[in-house]
PDB file of C-alpha atoms in Angstrom:
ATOM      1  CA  UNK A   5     -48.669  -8.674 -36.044  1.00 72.00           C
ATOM      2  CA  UNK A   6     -45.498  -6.196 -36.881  1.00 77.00           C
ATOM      3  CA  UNK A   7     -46.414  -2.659 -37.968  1.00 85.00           C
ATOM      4  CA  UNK A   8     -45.726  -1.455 -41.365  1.00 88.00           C
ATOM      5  CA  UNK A   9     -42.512  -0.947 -42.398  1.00 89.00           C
ATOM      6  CA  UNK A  10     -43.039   2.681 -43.281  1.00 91.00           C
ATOM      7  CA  UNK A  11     -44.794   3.495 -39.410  1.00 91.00           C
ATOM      8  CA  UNK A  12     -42.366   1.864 -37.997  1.00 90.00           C
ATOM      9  CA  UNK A  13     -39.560   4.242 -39.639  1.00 92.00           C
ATOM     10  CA  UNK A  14     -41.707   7.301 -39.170  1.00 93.00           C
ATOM     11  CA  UNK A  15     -42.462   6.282 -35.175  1.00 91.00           C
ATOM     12  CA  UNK A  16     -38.511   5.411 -34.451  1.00 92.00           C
ATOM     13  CA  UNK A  17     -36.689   7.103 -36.934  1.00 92.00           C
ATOM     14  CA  UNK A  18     -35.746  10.266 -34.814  1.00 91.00           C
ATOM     15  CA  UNK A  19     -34.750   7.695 -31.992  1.00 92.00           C
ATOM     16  CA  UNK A  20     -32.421   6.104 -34.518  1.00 93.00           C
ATOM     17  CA  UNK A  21     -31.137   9.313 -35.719  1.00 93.00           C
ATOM     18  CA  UNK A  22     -29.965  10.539 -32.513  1.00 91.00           C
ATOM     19  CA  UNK A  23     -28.057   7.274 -31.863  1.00 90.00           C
ATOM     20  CA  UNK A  24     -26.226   8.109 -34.936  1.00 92.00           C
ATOM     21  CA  UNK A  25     -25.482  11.703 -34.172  1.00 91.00           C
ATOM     22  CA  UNK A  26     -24.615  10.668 -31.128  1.00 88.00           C
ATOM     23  CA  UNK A  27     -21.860   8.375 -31.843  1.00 88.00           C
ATOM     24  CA  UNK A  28     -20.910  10.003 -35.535  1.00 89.00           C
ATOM     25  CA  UNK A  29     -21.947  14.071 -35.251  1.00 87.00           C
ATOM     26  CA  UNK A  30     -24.767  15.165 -37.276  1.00 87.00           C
ATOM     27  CA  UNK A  31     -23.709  15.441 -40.904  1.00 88.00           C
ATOM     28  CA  UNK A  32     -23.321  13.116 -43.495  1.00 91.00           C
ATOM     29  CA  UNK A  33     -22.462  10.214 -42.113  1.00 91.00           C
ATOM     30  CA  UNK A  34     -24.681   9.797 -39.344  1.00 92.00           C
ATOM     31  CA  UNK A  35     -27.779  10.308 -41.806  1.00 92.00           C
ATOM     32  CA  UNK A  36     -25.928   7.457 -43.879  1.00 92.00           C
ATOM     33  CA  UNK A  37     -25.788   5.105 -40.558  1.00 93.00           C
ATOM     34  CA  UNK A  38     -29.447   6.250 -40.316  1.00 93.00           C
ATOM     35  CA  UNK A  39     -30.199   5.239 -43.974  1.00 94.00           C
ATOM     36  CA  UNK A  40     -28.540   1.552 -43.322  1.00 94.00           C
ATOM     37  CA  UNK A  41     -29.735   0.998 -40.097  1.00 94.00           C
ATOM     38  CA  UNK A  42     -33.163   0.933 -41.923  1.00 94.00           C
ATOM     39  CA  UNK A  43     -32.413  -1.201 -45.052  1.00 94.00           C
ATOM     40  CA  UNK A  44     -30.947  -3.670 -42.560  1.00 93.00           C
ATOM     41  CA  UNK A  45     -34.497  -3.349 -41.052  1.00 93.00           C
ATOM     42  CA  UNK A  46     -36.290  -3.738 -44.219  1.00 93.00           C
ATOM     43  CA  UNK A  47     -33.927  -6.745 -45.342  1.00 93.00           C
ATOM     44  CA  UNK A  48     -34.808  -8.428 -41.822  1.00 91.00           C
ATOM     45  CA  UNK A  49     -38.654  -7.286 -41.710  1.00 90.00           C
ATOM     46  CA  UNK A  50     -40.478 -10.386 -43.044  1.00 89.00           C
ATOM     47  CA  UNK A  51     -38.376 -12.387 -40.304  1.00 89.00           C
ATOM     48  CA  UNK A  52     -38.752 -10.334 -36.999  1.00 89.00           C
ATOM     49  CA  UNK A  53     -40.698 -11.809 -34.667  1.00 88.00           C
ATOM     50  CA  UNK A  54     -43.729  -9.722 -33.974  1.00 86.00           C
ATOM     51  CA  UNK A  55     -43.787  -9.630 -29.967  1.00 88.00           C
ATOM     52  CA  UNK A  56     -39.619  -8.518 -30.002  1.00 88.00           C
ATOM     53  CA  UNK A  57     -39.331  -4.659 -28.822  1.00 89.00           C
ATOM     54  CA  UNK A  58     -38.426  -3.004 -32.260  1.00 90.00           C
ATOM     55  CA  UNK A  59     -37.233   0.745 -30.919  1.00 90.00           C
ATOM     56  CA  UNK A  60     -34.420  -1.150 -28.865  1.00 90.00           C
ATOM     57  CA  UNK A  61     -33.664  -3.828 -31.850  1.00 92.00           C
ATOM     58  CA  UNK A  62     -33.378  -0.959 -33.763  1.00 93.00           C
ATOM     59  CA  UNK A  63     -30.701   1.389 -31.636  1.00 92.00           C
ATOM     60  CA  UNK A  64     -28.717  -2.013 -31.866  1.00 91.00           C
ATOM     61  CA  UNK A  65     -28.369  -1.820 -35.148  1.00 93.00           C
ATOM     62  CA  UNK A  66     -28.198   1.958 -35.442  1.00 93.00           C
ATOM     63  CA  UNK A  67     -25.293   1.583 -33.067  1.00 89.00           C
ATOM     64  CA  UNK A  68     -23.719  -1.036 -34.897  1.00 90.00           C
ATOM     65  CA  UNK A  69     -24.225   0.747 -38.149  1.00 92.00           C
ATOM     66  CA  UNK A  70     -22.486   3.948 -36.766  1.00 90.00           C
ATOM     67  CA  UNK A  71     -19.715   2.000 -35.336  1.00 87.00           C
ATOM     68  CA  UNK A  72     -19.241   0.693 -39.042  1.00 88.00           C
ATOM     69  CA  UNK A  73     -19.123   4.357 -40.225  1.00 86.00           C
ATOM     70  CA  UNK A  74     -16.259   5.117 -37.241  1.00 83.00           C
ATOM     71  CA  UNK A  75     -13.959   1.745 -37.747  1.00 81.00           C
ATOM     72  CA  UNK A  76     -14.046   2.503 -42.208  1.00 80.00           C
ATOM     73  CA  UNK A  77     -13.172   6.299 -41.333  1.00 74.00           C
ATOM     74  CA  UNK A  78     -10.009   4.787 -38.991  1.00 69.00           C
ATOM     75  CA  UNK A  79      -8.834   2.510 -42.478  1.00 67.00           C
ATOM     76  CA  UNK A  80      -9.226   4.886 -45.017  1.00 63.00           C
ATOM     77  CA  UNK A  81      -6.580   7.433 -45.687  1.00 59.00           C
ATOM     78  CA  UNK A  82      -7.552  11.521 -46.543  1.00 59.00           C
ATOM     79  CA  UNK A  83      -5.649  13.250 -49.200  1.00 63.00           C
ATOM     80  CA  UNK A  84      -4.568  16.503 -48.200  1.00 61.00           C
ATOM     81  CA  UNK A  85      -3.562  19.318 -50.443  1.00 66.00           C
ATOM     82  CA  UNK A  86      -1.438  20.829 -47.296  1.00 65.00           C
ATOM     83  CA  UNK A  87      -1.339  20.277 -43.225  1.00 54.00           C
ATOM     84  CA  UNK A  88      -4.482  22.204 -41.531  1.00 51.00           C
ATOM     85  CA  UNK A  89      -3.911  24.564 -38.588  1.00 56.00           C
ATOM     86  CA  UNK A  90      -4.207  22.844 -35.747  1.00 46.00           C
ATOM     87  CA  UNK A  91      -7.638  23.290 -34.755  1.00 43.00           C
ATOM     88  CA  UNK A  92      -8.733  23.398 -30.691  1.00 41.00           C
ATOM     89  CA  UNK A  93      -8.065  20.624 -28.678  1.00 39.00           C
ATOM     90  CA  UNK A  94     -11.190  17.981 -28.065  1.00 37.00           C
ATOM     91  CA  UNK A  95     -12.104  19.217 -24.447  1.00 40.00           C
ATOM     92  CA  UNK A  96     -12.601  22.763 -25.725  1.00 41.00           C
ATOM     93  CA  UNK A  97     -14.961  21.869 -28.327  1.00 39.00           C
ATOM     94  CA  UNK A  98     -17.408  21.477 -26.097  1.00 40.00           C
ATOM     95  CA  UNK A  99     -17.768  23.806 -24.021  1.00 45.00           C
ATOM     96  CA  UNK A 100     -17.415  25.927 -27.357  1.00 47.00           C
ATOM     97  CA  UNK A 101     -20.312  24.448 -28.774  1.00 44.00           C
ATOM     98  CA  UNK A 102     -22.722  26.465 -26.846  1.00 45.00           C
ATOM     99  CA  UNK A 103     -20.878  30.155 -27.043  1.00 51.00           C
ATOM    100  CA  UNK A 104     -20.821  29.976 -30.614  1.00 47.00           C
ATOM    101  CA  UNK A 105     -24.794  28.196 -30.493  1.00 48.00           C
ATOM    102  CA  UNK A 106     -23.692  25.008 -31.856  1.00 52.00           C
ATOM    103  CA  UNK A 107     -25.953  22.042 -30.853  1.00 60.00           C
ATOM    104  CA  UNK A 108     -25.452  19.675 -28.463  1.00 70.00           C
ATOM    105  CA  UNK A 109     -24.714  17.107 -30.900  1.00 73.00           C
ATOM    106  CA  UNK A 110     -21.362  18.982 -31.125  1.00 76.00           C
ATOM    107  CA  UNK A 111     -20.714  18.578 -27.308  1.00 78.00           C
ATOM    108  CA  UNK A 112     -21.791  14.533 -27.392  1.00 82.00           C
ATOM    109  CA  UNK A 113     -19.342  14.009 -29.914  1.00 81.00           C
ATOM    110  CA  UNK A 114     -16.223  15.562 -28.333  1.00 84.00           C
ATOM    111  CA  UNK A 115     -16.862  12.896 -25.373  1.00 89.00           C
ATOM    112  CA  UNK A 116     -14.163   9.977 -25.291  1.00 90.00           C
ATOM    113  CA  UNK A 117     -15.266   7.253 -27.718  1.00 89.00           C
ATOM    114  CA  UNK A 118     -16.810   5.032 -24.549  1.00 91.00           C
ATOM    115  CA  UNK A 119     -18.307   8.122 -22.638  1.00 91.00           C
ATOM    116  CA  UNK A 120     -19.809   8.609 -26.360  1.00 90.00           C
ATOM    117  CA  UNK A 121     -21.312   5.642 -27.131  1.00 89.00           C
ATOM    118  CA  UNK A 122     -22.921   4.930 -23.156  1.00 90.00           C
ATOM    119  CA  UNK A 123     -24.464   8.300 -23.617  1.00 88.00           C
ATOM    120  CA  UNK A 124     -25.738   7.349 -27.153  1.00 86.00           C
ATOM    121  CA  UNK A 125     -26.980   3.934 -26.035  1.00 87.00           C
ATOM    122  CA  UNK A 126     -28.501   4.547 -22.660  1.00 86.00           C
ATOM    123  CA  UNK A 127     -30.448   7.908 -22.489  1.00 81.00           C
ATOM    124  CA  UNK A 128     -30.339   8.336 -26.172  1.00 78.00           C
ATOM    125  CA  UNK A 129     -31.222   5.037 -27.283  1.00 81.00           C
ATOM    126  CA  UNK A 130     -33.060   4.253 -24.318  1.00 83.00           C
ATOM    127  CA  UNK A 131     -30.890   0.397 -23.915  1.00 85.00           C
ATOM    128  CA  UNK A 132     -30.335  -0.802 -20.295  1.00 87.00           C
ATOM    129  CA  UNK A 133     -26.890  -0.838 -19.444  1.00 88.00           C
ATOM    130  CA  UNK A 134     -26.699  -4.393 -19.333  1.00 88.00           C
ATOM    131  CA  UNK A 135     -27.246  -4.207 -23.323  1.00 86.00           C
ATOM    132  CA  UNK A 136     -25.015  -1.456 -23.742  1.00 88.00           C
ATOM    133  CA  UNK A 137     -22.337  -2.942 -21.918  1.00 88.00           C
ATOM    134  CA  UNK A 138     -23.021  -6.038 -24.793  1.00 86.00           C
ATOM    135  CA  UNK A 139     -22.263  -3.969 -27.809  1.00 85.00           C
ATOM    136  CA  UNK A 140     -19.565  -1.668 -26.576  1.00 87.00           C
ATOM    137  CA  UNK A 141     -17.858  -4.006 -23.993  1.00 87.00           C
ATOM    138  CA  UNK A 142     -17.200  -4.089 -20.561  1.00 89.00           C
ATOM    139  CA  UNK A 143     -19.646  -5.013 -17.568  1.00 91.00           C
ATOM    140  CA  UNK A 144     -22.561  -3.049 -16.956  1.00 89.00           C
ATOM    141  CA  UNK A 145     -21.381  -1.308 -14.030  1.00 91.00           C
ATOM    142  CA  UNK A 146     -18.130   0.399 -16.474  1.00 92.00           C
ATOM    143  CA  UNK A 147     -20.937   1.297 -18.920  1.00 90.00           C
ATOM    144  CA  UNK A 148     -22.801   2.917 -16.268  1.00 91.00           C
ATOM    145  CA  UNK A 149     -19.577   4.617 -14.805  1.00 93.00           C
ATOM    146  CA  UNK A 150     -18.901   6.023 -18.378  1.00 92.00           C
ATOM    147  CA  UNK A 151     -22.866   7.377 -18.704  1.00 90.00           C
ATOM    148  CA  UNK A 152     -22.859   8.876 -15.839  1.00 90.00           C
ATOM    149  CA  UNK A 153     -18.802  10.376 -16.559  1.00 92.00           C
ATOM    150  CA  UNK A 154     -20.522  11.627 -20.081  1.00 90.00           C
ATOM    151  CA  UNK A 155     -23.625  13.049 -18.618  1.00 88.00           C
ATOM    152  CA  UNK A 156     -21.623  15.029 -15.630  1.00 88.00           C
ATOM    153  CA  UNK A 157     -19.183  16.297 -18.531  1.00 87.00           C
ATOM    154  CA  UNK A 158     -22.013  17.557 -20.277  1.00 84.00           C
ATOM    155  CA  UNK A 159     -23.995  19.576 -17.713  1.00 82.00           C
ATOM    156  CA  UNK A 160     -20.722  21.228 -16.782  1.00 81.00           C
ATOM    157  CA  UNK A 161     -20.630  22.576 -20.101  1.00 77.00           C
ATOM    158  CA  UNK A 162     -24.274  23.169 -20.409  1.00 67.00           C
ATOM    159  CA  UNK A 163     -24.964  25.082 -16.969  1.00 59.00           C
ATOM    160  CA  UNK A 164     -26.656  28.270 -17.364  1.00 52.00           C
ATOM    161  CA  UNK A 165     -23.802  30.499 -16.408  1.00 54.00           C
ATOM    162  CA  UNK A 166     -22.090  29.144 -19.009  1.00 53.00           C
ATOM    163  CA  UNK A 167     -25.300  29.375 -21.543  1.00 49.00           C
ATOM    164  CA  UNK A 168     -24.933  33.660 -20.631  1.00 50.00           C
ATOM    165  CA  UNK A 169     -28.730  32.915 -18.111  1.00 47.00           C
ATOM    166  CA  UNK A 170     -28.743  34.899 -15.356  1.00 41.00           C
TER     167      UNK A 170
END
């Protein structure tokens, strides 16, 4: 027999969120992805079968949801009063992140798009790579090459020199 609905989103829902940060940033829109990742849930509920592994069901459609999120912020246009300053380029906001005590989130999402989503899926979400490699393309072995890629950008940024740890 499934769990309740409600223990079910209280037992995975900070796996699901960090999916969604992971792919989107935290703000906003990731909680949204969050949000519909679980009224796709509830919609599906009374049909899941009971023995299927929810948490990874779940990150599916977490990751599927963010991806959503990422393709409608690609089609729709924003309105600008005037141009912005050109802000750092997308390698230094990373290794930023952690002099001015920004989370990690901040580093994750400055990966490329297919370093991002690996990350997200595999030690985030906790998906083989085989499965990751089925929602973001590619064979497992290129999903695996871009976790790993992610992961070794990420402790470079996140050693303790770098952190001011002596």
């Amino acid at each position: 027999m499934r769990e309740p609905f409600e223990e079910a989103v209280q037992r995975r829902g900070g796996t699901v969120l960090k999916v969604c940060r992971a792919v989107l940033g935290p703000g906003p829109d990731a909680d949204d992805a969050w949000q519909e990742t679980f009224i796709a849930a509830l919609r599906q509920w009374p049909e899941l079968d009971p023995l299927m592994p929810l948490e990874p069901w779940l990150v599916r459609v977490a990751g599927r949801k963010a991806i959503d999120v990422v393709r409608a912020r690609n089609r729709r246009a924003v309105p600008l009063g005037e141009l912005p300053e050109r802000g750092p380029a997308v390698g230094s906001i990373a290794s930023d992140a952690v002099e001015h005590g920004v989370e990690v989130w901040s580093a994750v999402a400055a990966l490329p798009e297919r370093q991002r989503l690996a990350v997200a899926y595999h030690y985030l979400g906790g998906l083989p790579h085989a499965d990751t490699a089925a929602l973001i393309g590619g064979s497992p072995e290129s999903v695996r090459r871009a976790s790993s890629d992610g992961i070794r950008a990420l402790r470079r940024q996140w050693t303790p020199e770098r952190m001011g740890a002596e």
